[in-house]
Tab-separated table of C-alpha atoms in Angstrom:
chain	number	residue	atom	x	y	z
A	25	UNK	CA	-22.596	-17.539	29.057
A	26	UNK	CA	-21.861	-14.296	30.890
A	27	UNK	CA	-22.140	-10.957	29.188
A	28	UNK	CA	-18.395	-10.476	29.507
A	29	UNK	CA	-17.734	-13.743	27.723
A	30	UNK	CA	-20.183	-12.954	24.963
A	31	UNK	CA	-18.375	-9.722	24.305
A	32	UNK	CA	-14.930	-11.205	24.586
A	33	UNK	CA	-15.232	-14.013	22.073
A	34	UNK	CA	-16.768	-13.977	18.605
A	35	UNK	CA	-18.660	-16.995	17.318
A	36	UNK	CA	-16.732	-18.958	14.696
A	37	UNK	CA	-17.139	-17.760	11.129
A	38	UNK	CA	-18.033	-20.040	8.241
A	39	UNK	CA	-15.563	-20.713	5.440
A	40	UNK	CA	-17.961	-18.971	3.055
A	41	UNK	CA	-17.884	-15.799	5.164
A	42	UNK	CA	-14.097	-15.884	5.459
A	43	UNK	CA	-13.653	-16.383	1.709
A	44	UNK	CA	-15.999	-13.482	1.033
A	45	UNK	CA	-14.126	-11.189	3.411
A	46	UNK	CA	-10.753	-12.240	1.971
A	47	UNK	CA	-11.958	-11.562	-1.577
A	48	UNK	CA	-13.518	-8.225	-0.626
A	49	UNK	CA	-10.332	-7.015	1.063
A	50	UNK	CA	-8.077	-8.167	-1.780
A	51	UNK	CA	-10.370	-6.764	-4.492
A	52	UNK	CA	-10.696	-3.395	-2.758
A	53	UNK	CA	-6.977	-2.869	-2.207
A	54	UNK	CA	-6.238	-4.051	-5.753
A	55	UNK	CA	-8.552	-1.414	-7.200
A	56	UNK	CA	-7.280	1.386	-4.987
A	57	UNK	CA	-3.631	0.524	-5.578
A	58	UNK	CA	-4.239	0.133	-9.306
A	59	UNK	CA	-5.411	3.737	-9.313
A	60	UNK	CA	-2.424	4.721	-7.200
A	61	UNK	CA	0.169	2.871	-9.303
A	62	UNK	CA	-0.945	3.933	-12.740
A	63	UNK	CA	-0.014	7.380	-11.524
A	64	UNK	CA	3.485	6.124	-10.690
A	65	UNK	CA	3.817	4.484	-14.098
A	66	UNK	CA	2.593	7.618	-15.869
A	67	UNK	CA	4.889	9.785	-13.723
A	68	UNK	CA	7.821	7.727	-14.961
A	69	UNK	CA	6.787	7.457	-18.611
A	70	UNK	CA	4.853	10.537	-19.739
A	71	UNK	CA	4.185	13.172	-17.062
A	72	UNK	CA	7.534	14.982	-17.550
A	73	UNK	CA	6.521	15.608	-21.177
A	74	UNK	CA	2.794	16.217	-20.632
A	75	UNK	CA	2.862	18.437	-17.533
A	76	UNK	CA	6.454	19.741	-17.266
A	77	UNK	CA	7.700	20.137	-20.859
A	78	UNK	CA	9.478	23.436	-20.181
A	79	UNK	CA	11.785	21.926	-17.554
A	80	UNK	CA	13.619	19.469	-19.772
A	81	UNK	CA	14.052	15.718	-19.262
A	82	UNK	CA	16.018	15.615	-15.996
A	83	UNK	CA	14.217	18.437	-14.159
A	84	UNK	CA	10.879	17.275	-15.549
A	85	UNK	CA	11.437	13.827	-14.064
A	86	UNK	CA	12.269	15.333	-10.659
A	87	UNK	CA	9.131	17.519	-10.824
A	88	UNK	CA	7.038	14.531	-11.891
A	89	UNK	CA	8.201	12.484	-8.928
A	90	UNK	CA	7.599	15.532	-6.761
A	91	UNK	CA	3.893	15.305	-7.589
A	92	UNK	CA	4.151	11.560	-6.930
A	93	UNK	CA	5.422	12.361	-3.425
A	94	UNK	CA	2.481	14.696	-2.717
A	95	UNK	CA	0.231	11.695	-2.095
A	96	UNK	CA	2.520	10.472	0.658
A	97	UNK	CA	2.188	13.769	2.453
A	98	UNK	CA	-1.587	13.340	2.229
A	99	UNK	CA	-1.578	9.726	3.427
A	100	UNK	CA	-1.109	10.442	7.167
A	101	UNK	CA	-3.875	13.055	6.912
A	102	UNK	CA	-6.118	10.439	5.302
A	103	UNK	CA	-5.172	7.952	8.011
A	104	UNK	CA	-6.272	10.429	10.689
A	105	UNK	CA	-9.519	11.455	8.986
A	106	UNK	CA	-10.678	8.016	7.903
A	107	UNK	CA	-9.214	6.365	10.969
A	108	UNK	CA	-11.490	8.596	13.054
A	109	UNK	CA	-14.594	7.535	11.146
A	110	UNK	CA	-13.423	3.937	10.840
A	111	UNK	CA	-13.128	3.739	14.622
A	112	UNK	CA	-16.362	5.668	15.195
A	113	UNK	CA	-18.820	4.437	12.538
A	114	UNK	CA	-17.203	1.263	11.257
A	115	UNK	CA	-14.754	-0.268	8.826
A	116	UNK	CA	-17.231	-1.008	6.039
A	117	UNK	CA	-18.705	2.480	5.511
A	118	UNK	CA	-15.288	4.087	5.655
A	119	UNK	CA	-13.802	1.696	3.093
A	120	UNK	CA	-16.629	2.420	0.643
A	121	UNK	CA	-15.903	6.150	0.975
A	122	UNK	CA	-12.167	5.774	0.350
A	123	UNK	CA	-12.849	3.627	-2.708
A	124	UNK	CA	-15.156	6.210	-4.290
A	125	UNK	CA	-12.756	9.074	-3.535
A	126	UNK	CA	-9.880	7.267	-5.168
A	127	UNK	CA	-11.911	6.325	-8.230
A	128	UNK	CA	-13.244	9.832	-8.873
A	129	UNK	CA	-9.808	11.451	-8.447
A	130	UNK	CA	-8.185	8.932	-10.792
A	131	UNK	CA	-10.717	9.417	-13.581
A	132	UNK	CA	-10.356	13.192	-13.302
A	133	UNK	CA	-6.546	12.922	-13.639
A	134	UNK	CA	-7.123	11.159	-16.941
A	135	UNK	CA	-9.194	14.111	-18.112
A	136	UNK	CA	-6.765	16.953	-17.242
A	137	UNK	CA	-5.663	18.904	-20.359
A	138	UNK	CA	-1.889	19.038	-20.796
A	139	UNK	CA	0.336	22.025	-20.027
A	140	UNK	CA	0.398	23.152	-23.653
A	141	UNK	CA	-3.381	23.670	-23.471
A	142	UNK	CA	-4.045	25.223	-20.047
A	143	UNK	CA	-0.543	26.124	-18.892
A	144	UNK	CA	0.324	26.075	-15.211
A	145	UNK	CA	-3.228	25.055	-14.285
A	146	UNK	CA	-2.441	21.539	-15.550
A	147	UNK	CA	0.239	20.654	-12.967
A	148	UNK	CA	-1.762	22.429	-10.235
A	149	UNK	CA	-4.820	20.268	-10.949
A	150	UNK	CA	-2.555	17.234	-11.048
A	151	UNK	CA	-1.174	18.003	-7.583
A	152	UNK	CA	-4.654	18.583	-6.116
A	153	UNK	CA	-6.027	15.305	-7.453
A	154	UNK	CA	-2.884	13.464	-6.404
A	155	UNK	CA	-3.458	14.789	-2.891
A	156	UNK	CA	-7.003	13.369	-2.950
A	157	UNK	CA	-5.571	10.018	-4.051
A	158	UNK	CA	-3.232	10.126	-1.080
A	159	UNK	CA	-6.076	10.872	1.331
A	160	UNK	CA	-8.006	7.863	0.020
A	161	UNK	CA	-5.112	5.410	0.168
A	162	UNK	CA	-4.211	6.725	3.618
A	163	UNK	CA	-7.596	5.585	4.858
A	164	UNK	CA	-7.751	2.409	2.776
A	165	UNK	CA	-4.997	0.147	4.012
A	166	UNK	CA	-5.797	0.056	7.717
A	167	UNK	CA	-9.481	-0.612	7.085
A	168	UNK	CA	-8.800	-3.411	4.606
A	169	UNK	CA	-6.354	-5.167	6.919
A	170	UNK	CA	-8.649	-4.745	9.911
A	171	UNK	CA	-11.424	-6.312	7.859
A	172	UNK	CA	-9.471	-9.560	7.509
A	173	UNK	CA	-7.591	-9.474	10.820
A	174	UNK	CA	-10.758	-9.013	12.870
A	175	UNK	CA	-12.409	-11.944	11.070
A	176	UNK	CA	-9.341	-14.222	10.990
A	177	UNK	CA	-9.413	-17.558	12.868
A	178	UNK	CA	-6.939	-18.599	15.551
A	179	UNK	CA	-3.369	-19.128	14.385
A	180	UNK	CA	-4.102	-17.956	10.825
A	181	UNK	CA	-4.196	-14.186	11.166
A	182	UNK	CA	-0.953	-13.840	9.220
A	183	UNK	CA	-2.361	-15.786	6.296
A	184	UNK	CA	-5.688	-13.932	6.233
A	185	UNK	CA	-3.954	-10.610	6.789
A	186	UNK	CA	-1.934	-11.201	3.622
A	187	UNK	CA	-5.033	-11.152	1.382
A	188	UNK	CA	-5.390	-7.346	1.322
A	189	UNK	CA	-1.602	-7.255	0.921
A	190	UNK	CA	-2.015	-8.909	-2.472
A	191	UNK	CA	-3.529	-5.663	-3.750
A	192	UNK	CA	-0.233	-3.925	-4.668
A	193	UNK	CA	1.193	-6.864	-6.629
A	194	UNK	CA	-2.016	-7.517	-8.566
A	195	UNK	CA	-2.500	-3.778	-9.117
A	196	UNK	CA	1.063	-3.390	-10.381
A	197	UNK	CA	0.432	-6.147	-12.923
A	198	UNK	CA	-2.849	-4.550	-14.009
A	199	UNK	CA	-1.320	-1.090	-14.285
A	200	UNK	CA	1.678	-2.372	-16.238
A	201	UNK	CA	-0.589	-4.498	-18.443
A	202	UNK	CA	-2.927	-1.623	-19.250
A	203	UNK	CA	-0.053	0.673	-20.180
A	204	UNK	CA	1.567	-2.138	-22.168
A	205	UNK	CA	-1.539	-2.759	-24.285
A	206	UNK	CA	-2.024	0.966	-24.825
A	207	UNK	CA	1.628	1.461	-25.729
A	208	UNK	CA	1.685	-1.464	-28.172
A	209	UNK	CA	-1.575	-0.342	-29.761
A	210	UNK	CA	-0.639	3.305	-30.234
A	211	UNK	CA	3.125	2.965	-30.518
A	212	UNK	CA	5.795	3.057	-27.825
A	213	UNK	CA	6.761	6.703	-28.363
A	214	UNK	CA	3.960	7.928	-30.578
A	215	UNK	CA	2.237	11.265	-30.275
A	216	UNK	CA	-1.036	9.414	-29.773
A	217	UNK	CA	0.313	7.661	-26.672
A	218	UNK	CA	1.658	10.910	-25.224
A	219	UNK	CA	-1.583	12.838	-25.840
A	220	UNK	CA	-4.303	10.195	-25.401
A	221	UNK	CA	-2.958	6.721	-24.710
A	222	UNK	CA	-1.731	7.306	-21.151
A	223	UNK	CA	-5.201	8.572	-20.200
A	224	UNK	CA	-6.918	5.260	-20.968
A	225	UNK	CA	-5.812	3.420	-17.771
A	226	UNK	CA	-7.027	6.333	-15.645
A	227	UNK	CA	-10.457	6.514	-17.256
A	228	UNK	CA	-10.887	2.718	-17.252
A	229	UNK	CA	-10.490	2.692	-13.473
A	230	UNK	CA	-14.147	3.787	-13.291
A	231	UNK	CA	-15.138	0.224	-14.244
A	232	UNK	CA	-12.972	-1.278	-11.509
A	233	UNK	CA	-14.389	1.109	-8.921
A	234	UNK	CA	-17.934	-0.018	-9.722
A	235	UNK	CA	-16.854	-3.628	-9.184
A	236	UNK	CA	-15.175	-2.717	-5.900
A	237	UNK	CA	-18.238	-0.807	-4.730
A	238	UNK	CA	-20.429	-3.840	-5.358
A	239	UNK	CA	-18.025	-6.148	-3.491
A	240	UNK	CA	-17.655	-3.924	-0.464
A	241	UNK	CA	-21.353	-3.228	-0.035
A	242	UNK	CA	-21.979	-6.993	0.052
A	243	UNK	CA	-19.939	-7.695	3.213
A	244	UNK	CA	-20.913	-7.165	6.848
A	245	UNK	CA	-19.202	-5.054	9.477
A	246	UNK	CA	-16.576	-6.959	11.473
A	247	UNK	CA	-17.901	-8.634	14.646
A	248	UNK	CA	-14.997	-7.196	16.654
A	249	UNK	CA	-16.104	-3.648	15.820
A	250	UNK	CA	-19.780	-4.458	16.460
A	251	UNK	CA	-18.909	-5.796	19.912
A	252	UNK	CA	-16.705	-2.817	20.710
A	253	UNK	CA	-18.897	-0.045	19.286
A	254	UNK	CA	-20.682	0.724	22.550
A	255	UNK	CA	-20.524	4.288	23.929
A	256	UNK	CA	-18.414	3.155	26.888
A	257	UNK	CA	-15.690	1.624	24.736
A	258	UNK	CA	-15.672	3.812	21.604
A	259	UNK	CA	-12.939	6.454	21.401
A	260	UNK	CA	-14.338	9.975	21.008
A	261	UNK	CA	-11.101	11.231	19.457
A	262	UNK	CA	-9.175	8.172	18.210
A	263	UNK	CA	-6.210	10.262	17.025
A	264	UNK	CA	-5.700	11.768	20.494
A	265	UNK	CA	-6.227	8.522	22.364
A	266	UNK	CA	-3.936	6.514	20.083
A	267	UNK	CA	-1.114	9.053	20.420
A	268	UNK	CA	-1.541	9.204	24.191
A	269	UNK	CA	-2.028	5.475	24.625
A	270	UNK	CA	0.450	3.930	22.183
A	271	UNK	CA	2.874	6.504	20.731
A	272	UNK	CA	5.758	4.018	20.852
A	273	UNK	CA	3.889	1.505	18.699
A	274	UNK	CA	2.982	4.148	16.099
A	275	UNK	CA	6.577	5.375	15.742
A	276	UNK	CA	8.193	1.936	15.777
A	277	UNK	CA	5.669	0.551	13.282
A	278	UNK	CA	6.451	3.460	10.967
A	279	UNK	CA	10.172	2.838	11.282
A	280	UNK	CA	9.799	-0.901	10.806
A	281	UNK	CA	7.938	-0.509	7.500
A	282	UNK	CA	9.983	2.380	6.082
A	283	UNK	CA	12.263	0.050	4.108
A	284	UNK	CA	9.237	-1.825	2.805
A	285	UNK	CA	7.890	1.343	1.189
A	286	UNK	CA	11.312	2.407	-0.075
A	287	UNK	CA	11.877	-0.899	-1.863
A	288	UNK	CA	8.421	-0.969	-3.381
A	289	UNK	CA	8.360	2.540	-4.796
A	290	UNK	CA	11.967	2.375	-5.948
A	291	UNK	CA	11.000	-0.836	-7.748
A	292	UNK	CA	7.645	0.141	-9.209
A	293	UNK	CA	8.133	3.829	-9.973
A	294	UNK	CA	11.793	4.825	-9.956
A	295	UNK	CA	13.206	1.761	-11.746
A	296	UNK	CA	10.517	2.114	-14.424
A	297	UNK	CA	11.809	5.621	-15.087
A	298	UNK	CA	15.477	4.593	-14.827
A	299	UNK	CA	15.058	1.661	-17.208
A	300	UNK	CA	13.427	3.754	-19.940
A	301	UNK	CA	15.468	6.940	-19.495
A	302	UNK	CA	18.021	8.022	-22.138
A	303	UNK	CA	20.466	8.545	-19.245
A	304	UNK	CA	19.580	5.193	-17.666
A	305	UNK	CA	19.250	1.708	-19.161
A	306	UNK	CA	17.484	2.888	-22.349
A	307	UNK	CA	15.131	-0.102	-22.487
A	308	UNK	CA	11.853	0.099	-24.384
A	309	UNK	CA	8.603	0.703	-22.536
A	310	UNK	CA	7.035	-2.607	-23.631
A	311	UNK	CA	10.034	-4.543	-22.264
A	312	UNK	CA	9.932	-2.708	-18.939
A	313	UNK	CA	6.168	-3.081	-18.554
A	314	UNK	CA	6.259	-6.791	-19.459
A	315	UNK	CA	9.005	-7.335	-16.905
A	316	UNK	CA	6.838	-5.648	-14.286
A	317	UNK	CA	3.952	-8.013	-15.022
A	318	UNK	CA	6.202	-11.065	-14.649
A	319	UNK	CA	7.744	-9.728	-11.429
A	320	UNK	CA	4.306	-9.156	-9.902
A	321	UNK	CA	3.598	-12.904	-10.038
A	322	UNK	CA	6.606	-13.595	-7.819
A	323	UNK	CA	5.640	-10.714	-5.534
A	324	UNK	CA	2.127	-12.089	-4.994
A	325	UNK	CA	3.504	-15.560	-4.202
A	326	UNK	CA	6.052	-14.133	-1.758
A	327	UNK	CA	3.376	-12.020	-0.055
A	328	UNK	CA	1.144	-15.010	0.655
A	329	UNK	CA	4.061	-17.249	1.654
A	330	UNK	CA	5.474	-14.718	4.117
A	331	UNK	CA	2.051	-14.155	5.688
A	332	UNK	CA	1.689	-17.901	6.242
A	333	UNK	CA	5.244	-18.210	7.572
A	334	UNK	CA	4.588	-15.402	10.040
A	335	UNK	CA	1.916	-17.561	11.693
A	336	UNK	CA	4.609	-20.149	12.357
A	337	UNK	CA	7.763	-18.140	13.026
A	338	UNK	CA	6.378	-14.761	14.102
A	339	UNK	CA	5.741	-11.445	12.339
A	340	UNK	CA	8.841	-9.709	13.685
A	341	UNK	CA	11.241	-12.444	12.607
A	342	UNK	CA	9.904	-12.542	9.041
A	343	UNK	CA	9.935	-8.745	8.649
A	344	UNK	CA	13.424	-8.490	10.162
A	345	UNK	CA	14.657	-11.185	7.753
A	346	UNK	CA	13.400	-9.080	4.842
A	347	UNK	CA	15.304	-6.034	6.118
A	348	UNK	CA	18.483	-8.083	6.606
A	349	UNK	CA	18.304	-9.420	3.031
A	350	UNK	CA	17.769	-5.887	1.761
A	351	UNK	CA	21.017	-4.423	3.104
A	352	UNK	CA	23.503	-6.291	0.858
A	353	UNK	CA	21.030	-6.400	-2.027
A	354	UNK	CA	20.712	-2.601	-2.043
A	355	UNK	CA	24.466	-2.279	-2.540
A	356	UNK	CA	24.584	-4.598	-5.575
A	357	UNK	CA	21.304	-3.495	-7.226
A	358	UNK	CA	22.569	-0.621	-9.340
A	359	UNK	CA	25.886	-2.231	-10.331
A	360	UNK	CA	23.720	-5.073	-11.644
A	361	UNK	CA	21.358	-2.696	-13.482
A	362	UNK	CA	24.281	-0.801	-14.984
A	363	UNK	CA	25.195	-3.857	-17.042
A	364	UNK	CA	22.304	-2.609	-19.187
A	365	UNK	CA	20.700	-5.949	-20.084
A	366	UNK	CA	17.035	-6.899	-19.962
A	367	UNK	CA	17.926	-9.906	-17.783
A	368	UNK	CA	19.680	-7.645	-15.277
A	369	UNK	CA	16.624	-5.397	-15.086
A	370	UNK	CA	14.330	-8.397	-14.635
A	371	UNK	CA	16.442	-9.801	-11.801
A	372	UNK	CA	16.893	-6.388	-10.186
A	373	UNK	CA	13.198	-5.542	-10.251
A	374	UNK	CA	11.986	-8.983	-9.163
A	375	UNK	CA	14.406	-9.468	-6.263
A	376	UNK	CA	13.787	-5.925	-4.999
A	377	UNK	CA	10.021	-6.460	-4.970
A	378	UNK	CA	10.225	-9.980	-3.506
A	379	UNK	CA	12.262	-8.655	-0.570
A	380	UNK	CA	9.542	-6.022	-0.139
A	381	UNK	CA	6.853	-8.735	-0.232
A	382	UNK	CA	8.525	-10.790	2.503
A	383	UNK	CA	7.933	-7.889	4.882
A	384	UNK	CA	4.610	-6.789	3.422
A	385	UNK	CA	2.758	-10.073	3.897
A	386	UNK	CA	3.053	-10.143	7.727
A	387	UNK	CA	2.415	-6.385	8.032
A	388	UNK	CA	-1.305	-6.968	7.413
A	389	UNK	CA	-1.520	-8.805	10.739
A	390	UNK	CA	1.283	-7.065	12.646
A	391	UNK	CA	-0.201	-3.567	12.768
A	392	UNK	CA	-3.785	-4.493	13.736
A	393	UNK	CA	-2.375	-6.648	16.557
A	394	UNK	CA	-0.483	-3.711	18.036
A	395	UNK	CA	-3.454	-1.451	18.813
A	396	UNK	CA	-6.561	-1.466	20.987
A	397	UNK	CA	-9.903	-1.925	19.225
A	398	UNK	CA	-11.241	1.533	20.067
A	399	UNK	CA	-8.538	3.267	18.014
A	400	UNK	CA	-7.103	0.376	15.992
A	401	UNK	CA	-8.050	1.851	12.591
A	402	UNK	CA	-6.359	5.137	13.466
A	403	UNK	CA	-3.276	3.662	15.130
A	404	UNK	CA	-2.558	1.107	12.418
A	405	UNK	CA	-3.163	3.676	9.679
A	406	UNK	CA	-0.859	6.237	11.275
A	407	UNK	CA	1.994	3.757	11.688
A	408	UNK	CA	1.616	2.498	8.133
A	409	UNK	CA	1.374	5.921	6.540
A	410	UNK	CA	4.239	7.337	8.594
A	411	UNK	CA	6.319	4.670	6.862
A	412	UNK	CA	4.732	5.743	3.575
A	413	UNK	CA	5.941	9.316	3.985
A	414	UNK	CA	9.479	8.285	4.902
A	415	UNK	CA	9.986	5.385	2.520
A	416	UNK	CA	7.537	5.961	-0.304
A	417	UNK	CA	7.380	9.741	-0.531
A	418	UNK	CA	10.846	10.989	0.315
A	419	UNK	CA	13.049	8.142	-0.961
A	420	UNK	CA	11.968	8.155	-4.664
A	421	UNK	CA	12.269	11.947	-4.714
A	422	UNK	CA	15.766	11.827	-3.219
A	423	UNK	CA	16.670	8.954	-5.549
A	424	UNK	CA	15.777	11.051	-8.609
A	425	UNK	CA	18.295	13.649	-7.431
A	426	UNK	CA	20.974	11.158	-6.305
A	427	UNK	CA	21.030	9.411	-9.662
A	428	UNK	CA	22.242	12.613	-11.349
A	429	UNK	CA	24.860	13.466	-8.698
A	430	UNK	CA	26.210	10.173	-7.355
A	431	UNK	CA	24.845	7.553	-9.700
A	432	UNK	CA	23.211	4.340	-8.522
A	433	UNK	CA	25.657	3.667	-5.691
A	434	UNK	CA	24.251	6.601	-3.719
A	435	UNK	CA	20.751	5.126	-3.887
A	436	UNK	CA	22.114	1.745	-2.812
A	437	UNK	CA	23.789	3.246	0.264
A	438	UNK	CA	20.570	5.100	1.109
A	439	UNK	CA	18.487	1.902	0.906
A	440	UNK	CA	21.029	-0.057	2.962
A	441	UNK	CA	20.984	2.595	5.700
A	442	UNK	CA	17.188	2.519	5.767
A	443	UNK	CA	17.395	-1.271	6.060
A	444	UNK	CA	19.505	-1.029	9.217
A	445	UNK	CA	17.067	1.527	10.654
A	446	UNK	CA	14.070	-0.710	9.940
A	447	UNK	CA	15.761	-3.737	11.508
A	448	UNK	CA	16.261	-1.810	14.759
A	449	UNK	CA	12.646	-0.584	14.831
A	450	UNK	CA	11.266	-4.049	14.052
A	451	UNK	CA	13.176	-5.724	16.869
A	452	UNK	CA	12.010	-3.017	19.314
A	453	UNK	CA	8.315	-3.625	18.561
A	454	UNK	CA	6.274	-5.417	21.243
A	455	UNK	CA	5.190	-8.950	20.372
A	456	UNK	CA	1.382	-9.179	20.486
A	457	UNK	CA	0.591	-11.757	17.821
A	458	UNK	CA	-0.873	-14.296	20.270
A	459	UNK	CA	-3.237	-11.680	21.704
A	460	UNK	CA	-6.843	-11.629	20.515
A	461	UNK	CA	-8.276	-8.553	18.816
A	462	UNK	CA	-11.428	-8.296	20.942
A	463	UNK	CA	-11.514	-6.604	24.324
A	464	UNK	CA	-13.207	-7.379	27.593
A	465	UNK	CA	-15.357	-4.636	29.140
A	466	UNK	CA	-12.390	-3.555	31.273
A	467	UNK	CA	-10.324	-2.814	28.188
A	468	UNK	CA	-7.905	-5.773	28.267
A	469	UNK	CA	-7.343	-7.794	25.126
A	470	UNK	CA	-8.518	-11.394	25.078
A	471	UNK	CA	-6.647	-14.533	24.225
A	472	UNK	CA	-7.208	-15.497	20.581
A	473	UNK	CA	-9.652	-18.422	20.467
A	474	UNK	CA	-11.659	-18.013	17.289
A	475	UNK	CA	-11.813	-21.017	14.965
A	476	UNK	CA	-13.178	-21.833	11.510
A	477	UNK	CA	-16.595	-23.487	11.552
C-alpha cells in the first residue's frame, strides 16, 4: 500500500473500540451538560432569591437569566481557545481539560455565599464562574462529536454522532432528578432548600467529574487526528485558517442550529421558571421537575432516532424537518400552557424538546463533516457556539422580558421567526455527508470507506 493510501484510509475499528468511544463521548457530554443545566434549573428556581433578593421577583428573574446568558457569550471564546488546542495537540487532551474546568467551576458555584452574607460579591462571583462554565462547554461539544465522527464506520456516522448528543437529555434528567430529591427531602419552598438544598447538585458534580475523567483517560486519540497531525498538515492558527477557508460554513451552521438552541433553553430553563412562577402557571417544583425527567426519556429516543434517520435521508433534510415542525408549534405553545394544567405543561415541554432533538441528533455528524481535519475542532465549535449565543443566550433573556410585556404570544412569534431563519440556513449548507473525514496529503477529503471489523 502506498503512503498516500495509508494516510487516506483508517483501518477498521473493532466493535469494542467503537462501543468504548461511544460511551466515553456520551458520558463526558452528560457530565458537562449536567453541570451546565443544574445552573439553568437553579436560575429558574432559586437564584432570584439567593443572589438578587433586592430586585424583586420579576427583575430578579431577568437578572438571573442574565447570568445564565453569560455562559453563551463565553462559549465562542471557549470554542476558539480549545479548538486551537484540539486541532494542535489532539481531541483527547483537550476534552480532559474542559471536563476538569467545568467540574471545578460548578463545585465552586455551590459554595458561593448568598447576597445577604457577602453582598454584591455574590452575584459577581456567580458571573465569573458562569463564564468559566461557558468556556468549558464551548470547547466540549466539538471535541466530543469529533471523537465519535472520526471513529464512525461508513454509512453510520449519523448514528454514532448522536451518542454525544445524548448528553443534554440524560443531563437534564439527572439535574431535574437531583433537584427533585433535594426539594422533596427539604421541602418545596423551605428555607433549608433556599439556603442549602440547591447547593447539593452543584457539589455532587465532583463525583461525576471523577467518573468522566476516568472514562476519558481510558480512550485513545482518534486515528484521523493521528494521521493528520504532521507539521505539513496541522494548522498553525486554526481560528484564522477556518475563517479564511470556510467562513460560509461557520455562519450557515450557526444559523441552522439557532432554533435548536432556542427550543432547548426555552424548554429546559425558561419553561421551568414560567411553570413555577406566581405570574405563570403556578405549578409546584416537584411536578415541574418530574415532568422534565419524563420528557427527557422522549428526547433521548428522538435524538438517537433522528441520528439514525439522517444516515438514510440526509442530515439537512432531517434538521430542516425539525425547523418546519417548530414554526406552527411555536405559535400554539403558550396558548396551550396558558390553560394552566399539568398535562398541558407536560405536552408543551415534551413536544418542544422532541422537536429540538430531531435536529440535535444529526448535528453531531453534520458539523464535523463540513470542515477540514486541520481546523475541524475549531470550525465545528465556532459554528455550534455561534448558534448557542443567538439561540441559547439571547432568546431566553429576551423571552423573560417578552413574557411581562406581550405575554406568551410574543415568545411564540419570536421562535417561529427563528424557525424560518434556520430553515433557510440549513438548506443553504453544502452537502458533505458522503465525504470521508480523513485527508490525502494534498488536502482533499477522501471517500468514506471505513467499516466495522
